[in-house]
Amino acid sequence: MMKKSTLILTFAVAATLTTMAQTQPTARDEIRELPRLAGSNYLAYLDPVAPLTKAPKGYEPFYMSHYGRHGSRWLLNDGDYMGSIRTLRKADNEGKLTAQGQNLLADLERFYPTTVRRLGDLTTVGERQHHGIGRRMTEHFPEIFSGKAEVDAKSTVVIRCILSMTAECEEITAFNPNIKMHNDVSESLQYYLNKSFSGVVRQQNDNGNRSREVNAAKQRYTHPERFSRLIFNDQQYVADSLNAGSFMRSIFNIATNMQSHDTDIDLLPLFTNDELYDLWKITNIDWYLGYGAAPQTGSIMPFSQDELLRNILTTADTCVTKKGWNGATLRFGHEICVMPLACLLELDDCGIVWEDMETLDQHWVNYRIYPMACNIQLVFYRPKKGNGPILMKALLNEKETTIANLHTDQYPYYRWDDFKAYFTKKLDDFKAQYPIERYQQQRRR
């Protein structure tokens, strides 16, 4: 669906980034070193360790535009837990569990009561993540939050997002008790804070390619034989009574989300390094096809966040014209917004177009983009004295990033006017190719 010239340019950028990435550890190596990375969007936020570049000479930060995901949470559906428990209970009643299988059932039975009326809720781990992010905002950019600073913070209507916003704002207020803090939560904000698929984006997501590729990946990368022998003592029973691959993936789902909790239950050792890596690859493919610039879904899925990016651009354009003003616009929502927004903004290699799903993991890695509490911060700088262009830099999960197709001669800083012009044109070109009337017609169908 993307224009040919855009595809060529994106492939060229991807090739350059691929060359650069050859010096980085592979996803397989990273997961072997830190198995919880296999959790993809369940990965508990990793506090940044790399120092940030100093402000350009003669400049100071004065404004931050932000979108962040809620912190770590319980799984969303009762079946995510109880489905596996029922399978294990039935097998236990028929004497089909190994000692390891009985231990797994005991762990899940012990944990399950904590999920009652808590599905999807923010955990204490998630709350701490946002306290840390808020505190580091004030440590890294005190000029933004000092004096008569104003902070406008908005959240989706989901409780875990509201509480995440609260945690960050508490840290900012603790830094400056006199700050002017405004919080807002409303259905009226959902159109850009948590926009649903619509129009041609929805059409491409439903074109069948995503499901075909993901089903193929499940067949390629799910190898439940060893895992089944570890849990069940009768493999004929496994063959007759359950879908071994589906069961393995359901336990993997629970195991990788245990890092969202303060618990001594660790289910990751049930899996080998190769199994963790293979199961992660399925999720990596699924999210790329559903939210990245995948050619199988028209390379337009990042435009699901067109309203969010438009809000970022227009709000920032207003804020940077206020002389002597400092403050921040904070937005809180979900990974289904942060991830495609990072792709739409072409941060590092997020926006690459990649055809071959078998080698996708060598070029696009989901957990680097959207762990729990993932966030994008655009930090704006102005001259301390005299005139000069407004500069800005982009942080993904508090790490400085490149903006793939935007030129700068003083990385990580870019001219705001260049940023605004490039992404305004990108949005306008998309709108011209797929007019709003077409969105509305398709939405009514």
Coordinates of C-alpha atoms in Angstrom, one line a residue:
M1 CA 0.0 0.0 0.0
M2 CA 2.9 2.4 0.5
K3 CA 4.2 4.3 -2.5
K4 CA 7.2 2.6 -4.2
S5 CA 9.6 5.5 -3.5
T6 CA 8.8 5.3 0.2
L7 CA 9.4 1.5 0.2
I8 CA 12.7 1.9 -1.5
L9 CA 13.8 4.6 0.9
T10 CA 12.7 2.5 3.9
F11 CA 14.5 -0.6 2.6
A12 CA 17.6 1.5 2.2
V13 CA 17.4 2.7 5.8
A14 CA 16.7 -0.8 7.0
A15 CA 19.9 -2.0 5.2
T16 CA 21.9 0.6 6.9
L17 CA 20.4 -0.2 10.3
T18 CA 21.0 -3.9 9.8
T19 CA 24.7 -3.2 9.2
M20 CA 24.8 -1.1 12.4
A21 CA 23.0 -3.8 14.3
Q22 CA 25.5 -6.5 13.5
T23 CA 27.7 -5.3 16.4
Q24 CA 24.7 -5.7 18.8
P25 CA 23.8 -9.0 20.5
T26 CA 21.2 -11.0 18.6
A27 CA 17.8 -11.6 20.1
R28 CA 18.7 -15.2 20.7
D29 CA 21.8 -14.2 22.7
E30 CA 19.9 -11.6 24.7
I31 CA 17.1 -14.0 25.6
R32 CA 19.7 -16.6 26.6
E33 CA 21.3 -14.0 28.9
L34 CA 18.1 -12.6 30.3
P35 CA 15.2 -15.2 29.7
R36 CA 12.4 -12.8 30.8
L37 CA 13.0 -10.8 27.6
A38 CA 11.0 -13.6 25.9
G39 CA 7.9 -12.0 27.5
S40 CA 7.7 -9.4 24.7
N41 CA 5.0 -7.0 26.0
Y42 CA 5.1 -8.7 29.4
L43 CA 8.7 -7.7 29.9
A44 CA 9.0 -5.7 33.1
Y45 CA 10.5 -2.3 32.4
L46 CA 14.3 -2.2 32.4
D47 CA 15.7 0.9 34.0
P48 CA 18.0 2.7 31.6
V49 CA 21.7 2.6 32.3
A50 CA 23.2 4.6 29.4
P51 CA 23.9 8.3 30.2
L52 CA 22.0 11.0 28.2
T53 CA 23.9 13.5 26.0
K54 CA 24.3 16.9 27.5
A55 CA 22.2 19.8 26.2
P56 CA 23.7 21.5 23.2
K57 CA 25.9 24.4 24.1
G58 CA 23.9 27.5 24.9
Y59 CA 20.6 25.5 25.1
E60 CA 18.3 24.3 27.9
P61 CA 15.4 21.8 28.0
F62 CA 12.0 23.5 28.5
Y63 CA 9.3 21.1 27.3
M64 CA 8.5 17.4 27.1
S65 CA 5.9 15.7 25.0
H66 CA 5.3 12.1 26.2
Y67 CA 3.2 9.0 25.6
G68 CA 3.6 6.1 28.0
R69 CA 2.1 2.7 28.5
H70 CA 0.8 1.5 31.9
G71 CA 3.1 -0.5 34.1
S72 CA 3.1 -4.2 34.8
R73 CA -0.3 -5.9 35.2
W74 CA -2.1 -9.1 35.8
L75 CA -3.2 -11.0 32.6
L76 CA -6.4 -9.8 31.1
N77 CA -8.7 -12.8 31.1
D78 CA -9.6 -15.5 33.7
G79 CA -9.1 -18.1 31.0
D80 CA -5.5 -17.0 30.7
Y81 CA -4.9 -18.7 34.1
M82 CA -7.8 -21.1 34.6
G83 CA -7.5 -22.7 31.2
S84 CA -4.1 -24.2 32.1
I85 CA -5.2 -25.0 35.6
R86 CA -8.2 -27.0 34.4
T87 CA -6.0 -28.9 32.0
L88 CA -3.6 -29.8 34.8
R89 CA -6.3 -30.6 37.3
K90 CA -7.9 -33.1 34.9
A91 CA -4.6 -34.7 34.2
D92 CA -3.8 -34.9 37.9
N93 CA -7.1 -36.5 38.6
E94 CA -6.3 -39.2 36.1
G95 CA -2.8 -39.7 37.4
K96 CA -1.1 -38.3 34.3
L97 CA 1.2 -35.6 35.8
T98 CA 4.8 -36.0 36.5
A99 CA 6.3 -34.6 39.8
Q100 CA 7.2 -31.5 37.8
G101 CA 3.6 -31.3 36.5
Q102 CA 2.2 -31.5 40.0
N103 CA 4.6 -28.7 41.2
L104 CA 3.4 -26.6 38.3
L105 CA -0.2 -27.2 39.2
A106 CA 0.5 -26.3 42.9
D107 CA 2.2 -23.1 41.8
L108 CA -0.7 -22.0 39.7
E109 CA -3.3 -23.0 42.3
R110 CA -1.3 -20.9 44.9
F111 CA -1.1 -17.9 42.6
Y112 CA -4.6 -18.0 41.1
P113 CA -6.4 -16.4 44.1
T114 CA -4.4 -13.2 43.6
T115 CA -6.0 -12.8 40.2
V116 CA -9.6 -12.7 41.5
R117 CA -11.1 -9.3 40.6
R118 CA -7.6 -8.2 39.6
L119 CA -7.6 -9.1 35.9
G120 CA -5.8 -6.4 34.0
D121 CA -5.0 -4.4 37.1
L122 CA -1.7 -2.5 37.7
T123 CA 0.6 -4.5 40.0
T124 CA 2.9 -3.0 42.7
V125 CA 5.7 -3.8 40.2
G126 CA 4.0 -1.6 37.6
E127 CA 3.4 1.2 40.1
R128 CA 7.1 1.2 41.0
Q129 CA 8.1 1.4 37.3
H130 CA 6.2 4.7 36.9
H131 CA 7.5 6.2 40.1
G132 CA 11.0 5.5 38.7
I133 CA 10.2 7.0 35.3
G134 CA 8.7 10.1 36.9
R135 CA 11.6 10.6 39.2
R136 CA 14.1 10.2 36.4
M137 CA 12.2 12.8 34.3
T138 CA 12.9 15.4 37.0
E139 CA 16.5 14.3 37.5
H140 CA 17.4 14.3 33.8
F141 CA 15.4 17.5 32.9
P142 CA 14.9 19.6 36.1
E143 CA 14.6 22.8 34.0
I144 CA 11.3 21.4 32.5
F145 CA 9.7 20.8 35.9
S146 CA 11.0 23.7 37.9
G147 CA 9.5 27.0 39.0
K148 CA 6.1 27.8 37.5
A149 CA 6.1 24.7 35.3
E150 CA 2.8 23.4 34.0
V151 CA 2.1 19.7 33.4
D152 CA -1.0 18.5 31.5
A153 CA -1.4 14.8 32.1
K154 CA -4.1 12.8 30.4
S155 CA -5.0 9.1 30.5
T156 CA -7.2 6.6 28.9
V157 CA -10.2 5.5 31.0
V158 CA -8.5 2.2 31.9
I159 CA -7.7 2.1 35.7
R160 CA -4.2 0.7 35.2
C161 CA -3.4 3.7 33.0
I162 CA -4.9 6.2 35.4
L163 CA -2.8 4.7 38.3
S164 CA 0.3 4.8 36.2
M165 CA -0.3 8.5 35.5
T166 CA -0.8 9.1 39.2
A167 CA 2.5 7.5 40.1
E168 CA 4.5 9.6 37.7
C169 CA 2.7 12.8 38.6
E170 CA 3.3 12.1 42.3
E171 CA 7.1 12.0 41.6
I172 CA 6.9 15.3 39.6
T173 CA 4.9 17.0 42.4
A174 CA 7.3 15.7 45.0
F175 CA 10.1 17.4 43.0
N176 CA 8.2 20.7 42.7
P177 CA 5.3 21.0 45.1
N178 CA 4.4 24.3 43.5
I179 CA 4.0 22.9 40.0
K180 CA 0.7 23.5 38.2
M181 CA -0.5 19.9 37.6
H182 CA -3.6 19.1 35.6
N183 CA -5.0 15.6 35.2
D184 CA -7.7 14.5 32.9
V185 CA -9.5 11.2 32.1
S186 CA -12.4 11.1 29.7
E187 CA -13.9 9.0 26.9
S188 CA -13.6 12.2 24.8
L189 CA -9.8 11.7 24.7
Q190 CA -9.9 8.1 23.5
Y191 CA -9.8 9.0 19.8
Y192 CA -6.1 9.8 20.1
L193 CA -5.1 8.2 23.4
N194 CA -6.4 4.7 22.5
K195 CA -7.6 4.8 18.9
S196 CA -9.2 1.6 17.5
F197 CA -8.3 0.3 14.1
S198 CA -10.5 1.9 11.5
G199 CA -10.7 2.4 7.7
V200 CA -7.9 1.1 5.5
V201 CA -5.7 0.3 8.6
R202 CA -8.4 -2.1 9.9
Q203 CA -8.9 -3.4 6.4
Q204 CA -5.3 -4.3 6.0
N205 CA -5.2 -5.9 9.5
D206 CA -8.1 -8.1 8.5
N207 CA -6.7 -9.1 5.1
G208 CA -5.8 -12.6 6.3
N209 CA -2.1 -12.3 5.9
R210 CA -1.5 -11.7 9.6
S211 CA -3.3 -14.8 10.7
R212 CA -1.8 -17.0 8.0
E213 CA 1.8 -15.9 8.9
V214 CA 1.2 -16.3 12.7
N215 CA -0.4 -19.7 12.3
A216 CA 2.6 -20.7 10.1
A217 CA 4.9 -19.4 12.8
K218 CA 3.1 -21.4 15.5
Q219 CA 3.7 -24.5 13.4
R220 CA 7.3 -23.7 12.8
Y221 CA 8.4 -22.6 16.2
T222 CA 6.2 -24.6 18.7
H223 CA 8.0 -27.8 19.7
P224 CA 6.1 -29.2 22.7
E225 CA 7.6 -32.7 22.8
R226 CA 10.2 -32.2 25.6
F227 CA 7.9 -29.9 27.5
S228 CA 5.0 -32.4 27.4
R229 CA 7.3 -35.2 28.7
L230 CA 8.3 -32.8 31.6
I231 CA 4.8 -32.2 32.7
F232 CA 2.8 -35.4 31.7
N233 CA 3.8 -39.0 32.3
D234 CA 1.7 -40.4 29.5
Q235 CA 2.3 -39.1 26.0
Q236 CA -0.6 -41.0 24.5
Y237 CA -2.8 -39.2 27.0
V238 CA -1.3 -35.9 25.7
A239 CA -2.0 -36.8 22.1
D240 CA -5.6 -37.9 22.9
S241 CA -6.6 -35.3 25.4
L242 CA -5.1 -31.9 24.7
N243 CA -3.4 -29.7 22.1
A244 CA 0.2 -29.9 23.3
G245 CA 1.4 -26.8 21.4
S246 CA -1.4 -24.7 22.6
F247 CA -0.9 -25.8 26.2
M248 CA 2.8 -25.1 26.1
R249 CA 2.1 -21.6 24.8
S250 CA -0.5 -21.0 27.5
I251 CA 2.0 -21.9 30.2
F252 CA 4.6 -19.7 28.5
N253 CA 2.1 -16.8 28.6
I254 CA 1.7 -17.2 32.4
A255 CA 5.4 -17.8 32.9
T256 CA 6.6 -14.7 31.1
N257 CA 4.1 -12.5 32.9
M258 CA 5.1 -13.6 36.4
Q259 CA 7.7 -10.9 36.3
S260 CA 4.8 -8.5 36.7
H261 CA 4.5 -9.6 40.3
D262 CA 6.4 -9.7 43.6
T263 CA 6.4 -13.5 43.9
D264 CA 8.7 -16.4 44.4
I265 CA 7.0 -18.3 41.6
D266 CA 9.3 -18.7 38.6
L267 CA 8.1 -20.8 35.8
L268 CA 10.7 -19.8 33.1
P269 CA 13.0 -22.7 34.1
L270 CA 10.4 -25.1 32.7
F271 CA 11.5 -24.0 29.3
T272 CA 14.9 -24.4 27.6
N273 CA 16.6 -21.4 26.0
D274 CA 15.7 -22.6 22.6
E275 CA 12.0 -23.0 23.5
L276 CA 11.9 -19.5 25.0
Y277 CA 13.5 -18.1 21.9
D278 CA 11.2 -20.0 19.5
L279 CA 8.0 -19.1 21.3
W280 CA 9.1 -15.4 21.5
K281 CA 9.6 -15.4 17.7
I282 CA 5.9 -16.2 17.3
T283 CA 4.9 -13.1 19.3
N284 CA 7.5 -11.0 17.5
I285 CA 6.0 -11.9 14.1
D286 CA 2.5 -11.3 15.3
W287 CA 3.1 -7.9 16.7
Y288 CA 5.2 -6.8 13.7
L289 CA 2.4 -7.8 11.3
G290 CA -0.3 -6.2 13.5
Y291 CA 1.4 -2.9 14.4
G292 CA 4.6 -2.5 12.5
A293 CA 5.3 -1.5 8.9
A294 CA 5.0 -5.1 7.6
P295 CA 4.4 -5.3 3.8
Q296 CA 2.0 -8.2 4.4
T297 CA -0.4 -5.7 6.0
G298 CA 0.3 -2.9 3.6
S299 CA 3.1 -1.3 5.5
I300 CA 0.5 1.1 7.0
M301 CA -0.3 -0.3 10.4
P302 CA 1.7 2.4 12.2
F303 CA -0.8 4.9 10.8
S304 CA -3.2 3.6 13.4
Q305 CA -1.6 6.3 15.5
D306 CA -2.2 9.1 13.1
E307 CA -4.4 11.0 15.5
L308 CA -1.9 10.6 18.4
L309 CA 1.0 11.9 16.3
R310 CA -1.2 14.8 15.0
N311 CA -2.0 15.7 18.7
I312 CA 1.7 15.5 19.6
L313 CA 2.6 17.9 16.7
T314 CA -0.1 20.4 17.2
T315 CA 0.3 20.5 21.0
A316 CA 4.0 20.9 20.8
D317 CA 3.7 23.6 18.2
T318 CA 1.6 25.6 20.7
C319 CA 3.8 25.0 23.6
V320 CA 7.1 26.0 21.9
T321 CA 5.8 29.4 21.1
K322 CA 5.2 30.3 24.8
K323 CA 8.0 32.6 25.8
G324 CA 9.5 31.9 29.2
W325 CA 7.2 28.9 29.7
N326 CA 8.2 25.4 30.8
G327 CA 6.3 22.2 31.3
A328 CA 5.2 18.9 29.9
T329 CA 2.4 17.1 28.1
L330 CA 2.0 13.6 29.5
R331 CA -0.2 11.0 27.9
F332 CA -0.9 7.5 29.3
G333 CA -2.3 4.5 27.5
H334 CA -1.2 1.1 26.0
E335 CA 1.4 -0.7 24.1
I336 CA -0.8 -1.0 21.1
C337 CA -0.2 2.8 20.8
V338 CA 3.4 3.1 21.9
M339 CA 4.6 0.4 19.6
P340 CA 3.1 1.6 16.3
L341 CA 3.9 5.2 17.3
A342 CA 7.5 4.3 17.6
C343 CA 7.3 2.7 14.1
L344 CA 5.5 5.8 12.7
L345 CA 8.2 8.0 14.2
E346 CA 10.8 5.7 12.6
L347 CA 12.8 5.5 15.9
D348 CA 15.9 3.6 15.4
D349 CA 14.9 0.4 13.4
C350 CA 11.3 0.4 14.6
G351 CA 9.9 1.4 11.2
I352 CA 11.6 -1.0 8.9
V353 CA 9.8 -2.9 6.2
W354 CA 10.8 -6.5 6.2
E355 CA 9.4 -9.3 4.0
D356 CA 10.9 -12.5 5.4
M357 CA 9.3 -13.5 8.7
E358 CA 11.9 -16.2 9.3
T359 CA 14.7 -13.6 9.6
L360 CA 12.6 -10.8 11.1
D361 CA 14.1 -11.4 14.6
Q362 CA 17.5 -10.3 13.1
H363 CA 16.1 -6.9 12.2
W364 CA 13.1 -6.0 14.4
V365 CA 12.8 -7.0 18.1
N366 CA 9.6 -6.2 19.9
Y367 CA 10.8 -6.2 23.5
R368 CA 13.2 -3.4 22.8
I369 CA 10.1 -1.2 21.9
Y370 CA 7.2 -2.1 24.2
P371 CA 7.9 -3.5 27.6
M372 CA 5.6 -2.8 30.5
A373 CA 5.7 1.0 31.1
C374 CA 7.3 1.7 27.7
N375 CA 7.4 5.3 26.8
I376 CA 8.3 7.8 24.2
Q377 CA 9.7 11.2 25.4
L378 CA 10.3 14.1 23.0
V379 CA 12.4 16.6 24.8
F380 CA 12.6 20.2 23.5
Y381 CA 15.5 22.7 23.9
R382 CA 15.7 26.5 23.3
P383 CA 18.5 29.0 23.4
K384 CA 19.3 30.4 26.8
K385 CA 20.0 33.7 25.3
G386 CA 19.2 35.3 21.9
N387 CA 17.7 33.6 18.9
G388 CA 18.2 30.1 17.5
P389 CA 16.2 27.2 16.3
I390 CA 14.2 25.0 18.7
L391 CA 15.9 21.6 19.0
M392 CA 14.6 18.3 20.2
K393 CA 15.5 14.7 20.8
A394 CA 13.5 11.5 21.0
L395 CA 13.9 9.0 23.8
L396 CA 12.4 5.5 23.5
N397 CA 12.2 3.9 27.0
E398 CA 14.5 6.7 28.2
K399 CA 17.2 5.9 25.6
E400 CA 18.3 8.4 22.9
T401 CA 17.2 7.3 19.4
T402 CA 17.7 8.1 15.8
I403 CA 14.9 9.3 13.6
A404 CA 15.6 7.2 10.6
N405 CA 14.7 9.5 7.6
L406 CA 15.4 12.8 9.3
H407 CA 18.8 14.5 8.9
T408 CA 20.8 16.0 11.7
D409 CA 24.4 17.1 12.0
Q410 CA 24.3 17.1 15.8
Y411 CA 22.7 13.7 16.9
P412 CA 20.8 13.1 19.1
Y413 CA 19.4 16.6 18.5
Y414 CA 17.1 17.5 15.6
R415 CA 15.6 20.8 14.5
W416 CA 11.9 20.9 15.6
D417 CA 10.9 22.6 12.4
D418 CA 12.4 19.8 10.4
F419 CA 10.7 17.2 12.6
K420 CA 7.4 19.0 12.4
A421 CA 7.6 19.4 8.6
Y422 CA 8.6 15.8 7.9
F423 CA 5.9 14.2 10.0
T424 CA 3.2 16.6 9.1
K425 CA 3.9 15.8 5.4
K426 CA 3.9 12.1 6.2
L427 CA 0.5 12.3 7.8
D428 CA -0.9 14.5 5.1
D429 CA 0.4 12.2 2.4
F430 CA -1.3 9.3 4.0
K431 CA -4.5 11.2 4.5
A432 CA -4.4 12.2 0.8
Q433 CA -4.0 8.6 -0.3
Y434 CA -6.7 7.4 2.1
P435 CA -9.2 10.3 2.5
I436 CA -11.2 10.6 5.8
E437 CA -14.4 10.0 3.9
R438 CA -13.2 6.5 3.1
Y439 CA -12.4 5.9 6.8
Q440 CA -16.0 6.9 7.7
Q441 CA -17.6 4.8 5.1
Q442 CA -15.6 1.7 6.1
R443 CA -16.2 2.4 9.8
R444 CA -20.0 2.3 9.2
R445 CA -19.9 -1.1 7.5

